[in-house]
Amino acid sequence: MLNYLLRRLGQSAVTVLLVTLIIFVIIRLIGDPTHLMLPPEATEADRQLLRVQMGLDRPIVVQYGMYLLDLLRADLGVSYRFSRAALGVVIEALGPTLILTTSALLLAVVIGIPLGVLSAVRRDGPVDQFAKIFAVMGQAAPPFLFSLLYIKLFSIHLGWFPTGGYGRVSNLILPMLALGWYSAAGIMRLTRSSMIEVLDSEYIKLARIKGVPQRAIVYRHALRNALLPVITFTALQFGILMGGAVSVEFVFAWPGVGRLMLDSISNLDYTVVQAAVTIGALLFTTINLIVDVIYAMIDPRIRYA
Amino acid sequence: MTVIEPILEARNLTTMLRGRAGVVTAVDNVSLSVYPGRTLALVGESGSGKSITCLSMLGLLPSSGKLVAGEVLFKGRDLAKLSQRELEDIRGREIGMILQDAMTSLNPLFTIGYQIEEVFRYHQGIRDRRELRRRAVEVLEKVKIPAAAERLDSYPFQFSGGMRQRVSIAINVALSPDLLICDEPTTALDVTVQLQILRLLGELQRQNNMAVVFVTHDLHMAAQFCDDVAIMYGGRVVESGPIREVFDNPVHPYTVGLLGALPTLENFGRRLVAIPGQQPALSTIPTGCRFAARCPSAMDQCREQYPDWFEWNGGSRRVACWRTEERLHAAMARAPAEVEHE
């Protein structure tokens, strides 16, 4: 188990390193930030001076090496737009984003898994029919489109929720729904198909043969097996939700990392972009690591391998 | 000979399955009797309805299947009329069933010990962990798993196929059931392991005077380990009786064909005779005798009307073929002494 953990930890470190390298290169390909940092009337000499000051004149390999050294000291550079540490800017925006994505994912899990189980146990029953409609509606359009529809319906026509903003629970409901329903549909469908497959297996048949009550068959024997793929999928959903949050945050004026990223990219505030991507990668690999641990706790074949 | 009552008597079981080809009759009017201490071989090709018959009797049909008619009398109760709750109570305690594929019939996420303990937990309400463990070790020893106590915390993936089948047997005989159904319990195992498992089953049967239904397509195995036989074809039982009598004097053309296709000492070196054609798919079952299309002695009547049972020896020998009488007379003419001897 410890071996397994250490191996996964090593893999995660490599992943984070690769992600930082890729974003480092890409951000330097999109443009020269000095054009945006200095007024238009600045001369080429002024810009060159700034480049030297910021170290942008050096070879990219050297720049990357320095970035890594700074990273070890948790120094991700200074944002020129905010004139303070990029890391601080990102972490400030991370709070709202995490609130949005975790509540959306929680909603998706709390609705998706029970609905998937119930529709698998009573296939073609009323719950299953409802679940089918639920899934189609959730996946019929990308979250940002739902965001717009919700605003039109619930904010403008019905006036139940504000059109955007941050700070109160009522601000959270619509973006959470727009993000969460989409994931709930996926989680529901995977739980359902995984559950149907497991319920059809020989070991469930043997459990029935030995007289295990139906409840224990479904919730002990079948669900535990059926959840294995669902756990992986849910972890991936977290990444997808982070991505989806970018557009939803934009629509609902939610002060999260997504909106910060959009603004920082269009202003070529590269330290903030780098910091955000690095933090995102760290977050995502950590979640994957946690999932792997959960997986090993459930499945002995991984624990002992 | 004293009259022994059957412990399980299935009467006119009919099971429908809903599949891609529509609704088919997978088991059609099947009747079986199983006696304490005796083993009934249920023989037939794959798709002849052997497994579905067994699952129908235990109320274990998949959601696509339904037992539409018939009675399953077990110790005076009709299992077909019981609720799932009542069946849960009988299964695992009074009736066990061993499945074909030992590799997949144990839950991969639970220890061997837990999966055995469940039987005591749910049927006897034992909650004490030490008591549960003690009993699980006892059962594992009963099925001859070495170092049983140390094996309790192992997971199925750490066991070989033969060992897993032993665990599965342990689960099923833990509460000394009166009836054990074995659905091709050795098909997925190595030949050397097969024999060990069969011996173990025989031993357990003798200990508890257990009735056994042994589903197989291996006629040699059936002849060696079983007392009675029921031959199934296309969802119907076509011939049944004590296995020696049936194999020595097969009457139904399908039984004759099956036995003719077997290598024996007598036909050694000669070409084996295969039955021409194939078993009909359940969706295209003919109205008359299911075997008529392949039968060398089929008449018009065979194709139009399903044959009635022809019974003799007080009903212990039964054959569903229109030409049974004719054939028995011919046999009598050939070897009168032998037939009269019965």
XYZ file of C-alpha atoms in Angstrom:
647
model
C 0.000 0.000 0.000
C 2.808 2.405 0.945
C 4.694 1.440 -2.191
C 1.635 2.107 -4.269
C 1.175 5.484 -2.648
C 4.773 6.551 -3.194
C 4.626 5.477 -6.823
C 1.450 7.483 -7.397
C 2.979 10.470 -5.618
C 5.978 10.363 -7.977
C 3.674 10.181 -10.982
C 1.723 13.191 -9.718
C 4.891 15.258 -9.356
C 5.851 14.466 -12.953
C 2.383 15.443 -14.140
C 2.507 18.810 -12.402
C 5.973 19.474 -13.798
C 4.842 18.725 -17.347
C 1.785 20.925 -17.021
C 3.889 23.885 -15.852
C 6.308 23.359 -18.733
C 3.526 23.316 -21.318
C 1.788 26.404 -20.015
C 5.130 28.185 -19.678
C 5.906 27.647 -23.331
C 2.400 28.427 -24.589
C 2.108 31.686 -22.705
C 5.353 32.860 -24.257
C 4.108 31.999 -27.709
C 0.928 34.073 -27.539
C 2.493 37.450 -27.232
C 4.860 39.948 -25.696
C 3.386 41.312 -22.470
C 5.521 44.474 -22.619
C 3.240 45.812 -25.369
C 0.336 45.773 -22.959
C 2.266 46.751 -19.844
C 3.643 49.965 -21.268
C 1.626 52.785 -22.830
C 1.380 52.662 -26.658
C 3.718 55.616 -27.052
C 6.626 53.777 -25.323
C 9.657 53.165 -27.502
C 11.229 49.847 -28.373
C 14.128 50.792 -26.041
C 11.693 51.237 -23.141
C 10.190 47.845 -23.860
C 13.607 46.228 -24.066
C 14.488 47.738 -20.702
C 11.382 46.252 -19.164
C 12.126 42.853 -20.742
C 15.577 42.870 -19.185
C 14.140 43.906 -15.828
C 11.645 41.065 -15.936
C 14.139 38.550 -17.275
C 12.105 38.031 -20.454
C 15.200 38.597 -22.631
C 16.885 35.430 -21.466
C 16.584 32.051 -23.183
C 13.329 30.293 -22.380
C 15.141 27.355 -20.739
C 16.798 29.687 -18.263
C 13.490 31.424 -17.629
C 11.837 28.092 -16.937
C 14.639 27.058 -14.580
C 14.242 30.273 -12.634
C 10.500 29.809 -12.527
C 10.970 26.308 -11.055
C 13.414 27.588 -8.432
C 10.933 30.296 -7.449
C 8.169 27.715 -7.421
C 10.035 25.757 -4.760
C 9.887 28.863 -2.572
C 6.182 29.248 -3.422
C 7.032 32.439 -5.314
C 5.041 32.601 -8.531
C 6.016 36.099 -9.526
C 4.237 39.431 -9.380
C 1.123 40.311 -11.347
C 1.692 43.534 -13.260
C -2.029 44.269 -13.343
C -2.553 43.955 -9.582
C 0.994 44.866 -8.555
C 1.108 42.105 -5.994
C 2.041 38.418 -5.724
C 0.327 36.381 -8.465
C -0.149 33.512 -6.032
C -2.182 35.711 -3.703
C -4.364 36.898 -6.565
C -5.062 33.331 -7.656
C -5.753 32.020 -4.167
C -8.222 34.831 -3.572
C -10.147 33.819 -6.658
C -9.801 30.135 -5.899
C -12.201 30.335 -2.938
C -15.297 31.258 -4.958
C -14.405 28.742 -7.670
C -14.015 25.920 -5.175
C -17.322 26.838 -3.567
C -18.997 26.716 -6.961
C -17.392 23.508 -8.266
C -17.591 21.525 -5.030
C -21.222 22.405 -4.476
C -21.977 21.519 -8.102
C -20.125 18.202 -7.775
C -21.783 17.464 -4.452
C -25.156 18.118 -6.029
C -24.210 15.838 -8.933
C -23.126 12.992 -6.644
C -26.048 13.293 -4.243
C -28.535 13.190 -7.105
C -26.653 11.100 -9.662
C -25.696 8.047 -7.600
C -29.019 7.324 -5.849
C -30.938 7.992 -9.045
C -28.615 5.664 -10.969
C -28.994 2.900 -8.381
C -32.771 3.180 -8.222
C -33.201 3.200 -11.975
C -30.917 0.147 -12.297
C -32.761 -1.806 -9.615
C -36.169 -1.036 -11.092
C -35.327 -0.950 -14.740
C -37.986 0.582 -16.996
C -39.919 1.602 -13.902
C -41.161 5.165 -13.316
C -37.895 6.212 -11.627
C -35.918 4.892 -14.579
C -38.115 6.793 -17.023
C -37.676 9.974 -15.016
C -33.913 9.402 -14.843
C -33.727 9.063 -18.608
C -35.402 12.437 -19.110
C -33.238 13.918 -16.354
C -30.070 12.731 -18.109
C -31.067 13.929 -21.553
C -32.015 17.340 -20.220
C -28.765 17.677 -18.292
C -26.558 16.794 -21.218
C -28.558 18.417 -23.985
C -26.543 21.633 -23.894
C -23.261 22.936 -22.441
C -23.445 24.618 -19.012
C -22.989 28.159 -20.302
C -26.100 27.862 -22.446
C -28.077 26.646 -19.461
C -26.673 29.567 -17.506
C -28.233 31.968 -19.987
C -31.534 30.062 -20.024
C -31.696 30.015 -16.236
C -31.076 33.738 -16.032
C -33.843 34.348 -18.533
C -36.296 32.053 -16.748
C -35.495 32.260 -13.043
C -34.036 35.740 -12.802
C -35.749 37.830 -15.430
C -39.165 36.151 -15.765
C -39.704 34.682 -12.310
C -37.342 36.893 -10.350
C -36.469 34.101 -7.917
C -32.714 34.460 -8.060
C -30.302 37.308 -8.847
C -28.773 37.358 -12.339
C -25.280 37.277 -10.931
C -22.971 38.300 -8.147
C -21.379 36.672 -5.181
C -21.781 36.467 -1.445
C -25.200 34.959 -0.710
C -26.641 31.474 -1.126
C -29.130 32.812 -3.656
C -26.184 33.821 -5.853
C -24.913 30.266 -5.820
C -28.089 28.363 -6.798
C -28.225 29.068 -10.535
C -24.512 28.609 -11.392
C -24.434 25.483 -9.236
C -27.434 24.068 -11.075
C -25.994 24.968 -14.475
C -22.742 23.193 -13.667
C -24.028 20.360 -11.483
C -26.900 19.043 -13.586
C -24.533 18.286 -16.425
C -22.303 16.174 -14.167
C -25.254 14.622 -12.354
C -26.525 13.278 -15.677
C -23.183 11.643 -16.437
C -22.776 10.204 -12.956
C -26.349 8.902 -13.014
C -25.902 7.155 -16.348
C -22.612 5.561 -15.397
C -23.948 4.417 -12.019
C -26.990 2.923 -13.724
C -25.084 0.972 -16.383
C -22.394 -0.121 -13.940
C -25.025 -1.259 -11.462
C -26.965 -3.178 -14.120
C -23.799 -4.958 -15.167
C -22.883 -5.860 -11.588
C -26.392 -7.010 -10.693
C -26.155 -9.400 -13.603
C -22.872 -10.913 -12.405
C -22.262 -14.392 -11.081
C -21.250 -13.219 -7.622
C -24.550 -11.428 -7.189
C -26.267 -14.632 -8.262
C -24.306 -16.541 -5.608
C -25.214 -13.914 -2.995
C -28.872 -14.459 -3.880
C -28.391 -18.208 -3.704
C -27.047 -17.990 -0.188
C -30.077 -16.026 0.867
C -28.647 -12.527 1.318
C -31.610 -10.120 1.597
C -32.314 -7.897 -1.394
C -31.289 -4.709 0.425
C -27.868 -6.089 1.304
C -27.477 -7.405 -2.242
C -28.044 -3.973 -3.728
C -26.301 -1.737 -1.210
C -23.498 -4.000 0.035
C -22.605 -6.446 -2.663
C -23.550 -4.629 -5.849
C -23.127 -0.932 -5.086
C -19.577 -1.272 -3.808
C -18.502 -2.938 -7.044
C -20.564 -0.625 -9.217
C -19.032 2.485 -7.637
C -15.462 1.720 -8.754
C -15.814 3.270 -12.222
C -18.107 5.986 -10.839
C -15.407 7.176 -8.434
C -12.895 7.629 -11.242
C -15.489 9.364 -13.369
C -16.457 11.724 -10.563
C -12.843 12.738 -10.057
C -12.567 13.496 -13.761
C -15.777 15.476 -13.485
C -14.038 17.757 -11.032
C -11.589 18.723 -13.757
C -14.383 19.158 -16.249
C -16.301 21.308 -13.781
C -13.246 23.521 -13.285
C -13.203 24.000 -17.034
C -16.947 24.516 -17.238
C -16.736 27.013 -14.397
C -14.804 29.404 -16.629
C -17.853 30.138 -18.786
C -20.398 29.881 -15.976
C -18.399 32.284 -13.802
C -18.251 34.663 -16.707
C -22.019 34.591 -17.245
C -22.895 34.976 -13.563
C -20.137 37.496 -12.747
C -18.760 35.047 -10.236
C -15.356 36.238 -8.991
C -13.543 32.957 -9.486
C -10.394 31.645 -11.106
C -12.194 31.118 -14.398
C -12.950 34.787 -14.812
C -9.524 35.735 -13.507
C -7.940 33.468 -16.132
C -9.951 35.002 -18.970
C -9.008 38.511 -17.910
C -5.362 37.603 -17.310
C -4.986 35.901 -20.681
C -6.464 38.812 -22.590
C -4.160 41.186 -20.690
C -1.161 38.850 -21.044
C -0.717 38.921 -17.266
C 1.423 35.826 -17.643
C 2.465 35.402 -14.010
C -1.172 35.079 -12.974
C -1.922 32.599 -15.779
C 1.103 30.531 -14.809
C 0.172 30.647 -11.164
C -3.447 29.680 -11.852
C -2.505 26.766 -14.064
C 0.106 25.555 -11.594
C -2.353 25.698 -8.709
C -4.998 23.998 -10.880
C -2.617 21.201 -11.782
C -1.644 20.732 -8.139
C -5.271 20.642 -7.116
C -6.235 18.189 -9.810
C -3.384 15.771 -9.159
C -4.099 15.913 -5.438
C -7.691 14.958 -6.100
C -6.561 12.123 -8.326
C -4.228 10.965 -5.600
C -7.056 10.965 -3.067
C -9.222 9.011 -5.505
C -6.477 6.443 -5.927
C -6.294 6.012 -2.173
C -10.079 5.590 -1.936
C -9.909 3.114 -4.800
C -7.254 1.071 -3.038
C -9.275 1.117 0.154
C -12.273 -0.356 -1.675
C -10.537 -2.749 -4.042
C -8.137 -5.288 -2.514
C -6.808 -6.203 -5.953
C -5.144 -2.768 -6.103
C -4.157 -2.734 -2.439
C -2.201 -5.962 -2.704
C -0.881 -5.632 -6.229
C -37.852 -51.543 -1.833
C -39.304 -48.969 0.510
C -40.941 -46.000 -1.090
C -38.831 -42.870 -0.610
C -40.582 -39.565 -1.060
C -38.798 -37.074 -3.291
C -37.475 -34.047 -1.438
C -38.028 -31.888 -4.493
C -40.655 -32.429 -7.100
C -40.963 -30.029 -9.986
C -44.211 -30.395 -11.907
C -44.813 -29.018 -15.373
C -42.458 -26.070 -15.061
C -42.811 -23.585 -17.891
C -40.517 -20.584 -18.070
C -40.643 -17.778 -20.595
C -37.664 -15.599 -21.444
C -37.852 -12.191 -23.041
C -34.952 -11.746 -25.434
C -33.931 -10.085 -28.650
C -35.919 -12.616 -30.656
C -39.043 -11.871 -28.635
C -40.567 -14.031 -25.930
C -39.488 -17.651 -26.018
C -40.391 -20.687 -23.962
C -37.049 -21.689 -22.485
C -38.431 -24.397 -20.220
C -41.514 -26.237 -21.384
C -43.506 -28.523 -19.122
C -40.499 -29.887 -17.282
C -41.055 -32.289 -14.397
C -38.278 -33.616 -12.170
C -38.050 -35.603 -8.953
C -35.044 -35.494 -6.671
C -34.595 -37.937 -3.797
C -32.622 -37.610 -0.576
C -29.170 -39.132 -0.844
C -29.483 -39.508 -4.604
C -28.048 -37.524 -7.464
C -30.088 -36.546 -10.473
C -28.121 -35.737 -13.606
C -29.731 -33.050 -15.746
C -28.161 -33.667 -19.136
C -28.465 -31.692 -22.333
C -26.688 -29.464 -24.824
C -26.162 -25.809 -24.002
C -29.386 -23.965 -24.614
C -31.537 -26.972 -23.779
C -32.852 -25.226 -20.662
C -30.946 -27.021 -17.898
C -29.725 -23.926 -16.060
C -32.957 -22.004 -16.547
C -34.838 -24.955 -15.060
C -32.656 -24.779 -11.940
C -32.925 -21.007 -11.636
C -36.702 -21.225 -12.090
C -36.978 -23.626 -9.180
C -35.095 -21.290 -6.835
C -36.816 -18.086 -7.911
C -33.522 -16.781 -9.291
C -34.538 -16.013 -12.856
C -33.153 -12.804 -14.349
C -35.652 -9.978 -14.757
C -36.172 -11.054 -18.366
C -37.501 -14.448 -17.244
C -40.710 -15.616 -15.648
C -41.948 -18.952 -14.379
C -45.405 -18.941 -15.916
C -46.705 -22.330 -14.831
C -45.888 -25.322 -12.685
C -45.199 -26.242 -9.103
C -41.913 -26.705 -7.258
C -42.740 -28.878 -4.267
C -39.938 -28.797 -1.734
C -40.607 -30.498 1.574
C -44.325 -30.035 1.029
C -44.159 -26.332 0.098
C -44.590 -24.903 -3.380
C -41.549 -22.668 -3.925
C -43.215 -21.123 -6.960
C -45.828 -19.555 -4.686
C -43.416 -18.132 -2.108
C -42.405 -14.485 -1.921
C -38.786 -13.421 -2.452
C -38.502 -12.909 1.330
C -39.578 -16.461 2.035
C -37.273 -17.785 -0.669
C -34.320 -15.845 0.776
C -34.914 -17.758 3.976
C -34.881 -21.153 2.240
C -32.000 -20.469 -0.119
C -28.624 -20.939 1.506
C -30.177 -22.804 4.416
C -32.187 -25.658 2.928
C -31.149 -25.409 -0.710
C -27.744 -24.558 -2.105
C -26.555 -24.033 -5.653
C -23.045 -24.159 -7.030
C -22.400 -22.137 -10.150
C -20.324 -23.029 -13.157
C -17.751 -20.283 -13.184
C -15.801 -20.383 -9.945
C -13.589 -17.529 -11.128
C -16.440 -15.011 -11.091
C -18.862 -16.375 -8.533
C -17.231 -14.763 -5.494
C -17.461 -11.056 -4.812
C -13.994 -9.588 -5.541
C -14.256 -6.887 -2.874
C -15.012 -9.017 0.180
C -12.821 -11.496 2.027
C -13.480 -15.210 1.754
C -14.260 -15.211 5.455
C -16.867 -12.487 5.180
C -18.598 -14.205 2.281
C -18.889 -17.436 4.250
C -19.879 -15.679 7.463
C -22.784 -14.009 5.704
C -24.602 -17.332 5.644
C -24.529 -17.514 9.454
C -25.176 -13.822 9.785
C -28.340 -13.765 7.713
C -29.743 -17.206 8.471
C -28.848 -17.643 12.114
C -28.566 -14.042 13.192
C -25.077 -14.549 14.622
C -23.344 -11.210 15.125
C -20.419 -12.160 17.370
C -17.276 -11.809 15.270
C -15.356 -14.582 16.955
C -18.212 -17.009 16.703
C -18.628 -16.144 13.011
C -14.942 -16.741 12.380
C -14.975 -20.037 14.243
C -17.832 -21.293 12.091
C -16.246 -20.065 8.871
C -13.041 -21.960 9.688
C -15.092 -25.067 10.419
C -16.770 -24.910 7.024
C -13.518 -24.243 5.178
C -12.054 -27.307 6.830
C -15.110 -29.277 5.767
C -14.257 -28.544 2.137
C -10.596 -29.386 2.798
C -8.964 -26.013 2.392
C -5.582 -26.242 4.100
C -4.661 -23.678 6.773
C -8.272 -22.551 6.805
C -7.899 -20.041 9.627
C -5.217 -18.107 7.759
C -7.237 -18.093 4.553
C -10.247 -16.293 5.992
C -8.785 -12.854 5.362
C -7.774 -13.620 1.797
C -9.620 -12.197 -1.168
C -10.955 -14.293 -4.044
C -8.278 -13.044 -6.463
C -5.653 -14.695 -4.261
C -7.251 -18.109 -4.817
C -7.040 -20.536 -7.732
C -10.160 -21.672 -9.605
C -10.345 -24.966 -7.752
C -9.949 -23.245 -4.383
C -12.615 -20.714 -5.267
C -14.990 -23.517 -6.181
C -14.264 -25.088 -2.782
C -15.140 -21.775 -1.114
C -18.322 -21.616 -3.133
C -19.157 -25.162 -2.025
C -18.347 -24.199 1.565
C -20.810 -21.310 1.359
C -23.484 -23.627 0.028
C -23.072 -26.517 2.446
C -22.381 -24.350 5.517
C -25.856 -24.968 6.890
C -26.132 -28.572 5.666
C -28.877 -28.081 3.081
C -31.182 -30.911 2.041
C -30.743 -30.141 -1.621
C -27.710 -28.998 -3.569
C -27.961 -27.955 -7.191
C -24.658 -28.097 -9.059
C -24.712 -26.224 -12.368
C -21.754 -27.685 -14.245
C -19.561 -27.183 -11.181
C -16.404 -28.510 -12.800
C -16.671 -27.283 -16.388
C -14.380 -24.310 -15.796
C -11.752 -26.313 -13.890
C -8.660 -28.348 -14.778
C -9.288 -32.046 -15.237
C -7.279 -33.027 -12.153
C -9.149 -30.499 -10.037
C -12.479 -31.680 -11.464
C -12.103 -35.087 -9.907
C -11.188 -33.635 -6.513
C -14.263 -31.421 -6.544
C -16.522 -34.311 -7.579
C -15.139 -36.503 -4.790
C -15.654 -33.699 -2.292
C -19.252 -33.249 -3.424
C -19.862 -36.995 -3.125
C -18.442 -37.016 0.379
C -20.538 -34.059 1.499
C -23.602 -35.704 0.003
C -23.062 -38.895 2.004
C -22.485 -36.960 5.234
C -25.880 -35.247 5.113
C -27.875 -37.611 2.908
C -28.172 -34.613 0.623
C -30.186 -34.685 -2.587
C -28.159 -33.394 -5.524
C -29.119 -32.101 -8.958
C -26.087 -32.302 -11.183
C -26.331 -30.261 -14.363
C -23.848 -31.420 -16.959
C -23.297 -32.174 -20.594
C -20.625 -34.713 -19.745
C -22.245 -38.143 -20.042
C -19.249 -40.006 -18.667
C -19.268 -37.863 -15.561
C -23.011 -38.313 -15.177
C -22.716 -42.099 -15.501
C -19.993 -42.191 -12.896
C -21.443 -39.926 -10.225
C -25.218 -39.877 -10.640
C -28.076 -42.215 -9.797
C -30.825 -40.843 -11.994
C -30.879 -38.906 -15.206
C -33.189 -36.538 -17.039
C -32.247 -35.788 -20.637
C -33.287 -32.342 -21.867
C -33.706 -31.195 -25.442
C -35.074 -27.853 -26.649
C -36.498 -26.925 -23.245
C -38.205 -30.294 -22.681
C -37.270 -33.427 -20.777
C -37.298 -36.201 -23.389
C -36.270 -39.181 -21.293
C -35.673 -39.910 -17.643
C -35.033 -42.756 -15.256
C -32.332 -44.489 -13.258
C -29.107 -43.693 -15.065
C -27.955 -47.312 -15.572
C -31.249 -48.280 -17.176
C -31.354 -45.239 -19.397
C -27.758 -45.543 -20.557
C -27.968 -49.332 -21.045
C -31.310 -49.197 -22.844
C -31.848 -45.715 -24.238
C -35.229 -45.376 -25.923
C -35.608 -41.798 -27.118
C -33.782 -41.316 -30.437
C -32.020 -38.259 -28.995
C -30.647 -40.270 -26.069
C -29.621 -43.013 -28.474
C -27.879 -40.426 -30.624
C -26.112 -38.809 -27.669
C -24.761 -42.096 -26.405
C -23.759 -43.103 -29.924
C -21.647 -40.000 -30.237
C -19.557 -40.989 -27.214
C -16.222 -42.705 -27.445
C -16.340 -45.971 -25.482
C -14.179 -49.070 -25.250
C -16.528 -50.923 -27.589
C -16.438 -48.441 -30.444
C -12.762 -47.611 -29.935
C -11.029 -46.855 -33.215
C -14.289 -46.508 -35.101
C -15.747 -43.266 -36.366
C -18.107 -41.621 -33.828
C -21.643 -41.014 -35.028
C -22.725 -37.399 -34.646
C -26.402 -36.427 -34.577
C -27.021 -34.557 -37.845
C -28.278 -30.987 -37.667
C -28.545 -28.631 -34.726
C -30.789 -28.051 -31.757
C -33.458 -25.573 -32.878
C -33.205 -22.027 -31.530
C -35.843 -21.380 -28.881
C -37.470 -18.785 -31.110
C -38.036 -21.346 -33.865
C -39.264 -24.249 -31.759
C -41.460 -26.499 -33.900
C -44.995 -27.417 -32.857
C -44.418 -31.145 -32.687
C -41.527 -33.059 -31.201
C -38.518 -30.725 -30.941
C -36.220 -33.462 -32.155
C -38.273 -34.477 -35.201
C -36.144 -32.543 -37.682
C -33.042 -34.501 -36.703
C -34.676 -37.788 -35.848
C -33.929 -40.768 -38.086
C -37.301 -42.352 -37.357
C -39.608 -39.336 -37.344
C -43.150 -39.802 -38.651
C -45.764 -37.239 -39.701
C -47.337 -37.439 -36.269
C -44.019 -36.444 -34.670
C -43.937 -33.194 -36.611
C -47.509 -32.284 -35.785
C -48.049 -33.232 -32.199
C -45.795 -33.212 -29.164
C -45.555 -36.813 -27.862
C -47.274 -37.883 -24.644
C -45.253 -39.405 -21.855
C -44.767 -43.130 -22.106
C -44.108 -44.544 -18.661
C -43.186 -47.946 -17.294
C -41.553 -49.472 -14.210
C -44.072 -47.661 -12.025
C -43.326 -44.321 -13.650
C -39.610 -44.378 -12.869
C -38.854 -44.732 -16.584
C -40.398 -42.075 -18.821
C -39.899 -41.285 -22.471
C -41.562 -38.639 -24.626
C -41.600 -40.283 -28.048
C -44.472 -41.594 -30.171
C -42.522 -44.682 -31.154
C -41.585 -45.824 -27.648
C -43.928 -48.819 -27.549
C -42.804 -50.047 -30.925
C -39.187 -49.757 -29.881
C -39.706 -51.540 -26.573
C -41.419 -54.431 -28.403
C -38.515 -54.674 -30.785
C -36.073 -54.718 -27.905
C -38.117 -57.393 -26.195
C -38.071 -59.510 -29.340
C -34.321 -59.144 -29.615
C -33.431 -59.928 -26.052
C -36.481 -61.093 -24.124
C -34.514 -62.275 -21.107
C -32.931 -58.933 -20.517
C -36.134 -56.928 -20.643
C -38.052 -59.371 -18.466
C -35.295 -59.191 -15.964
C -36.287 -55.635 -15.193
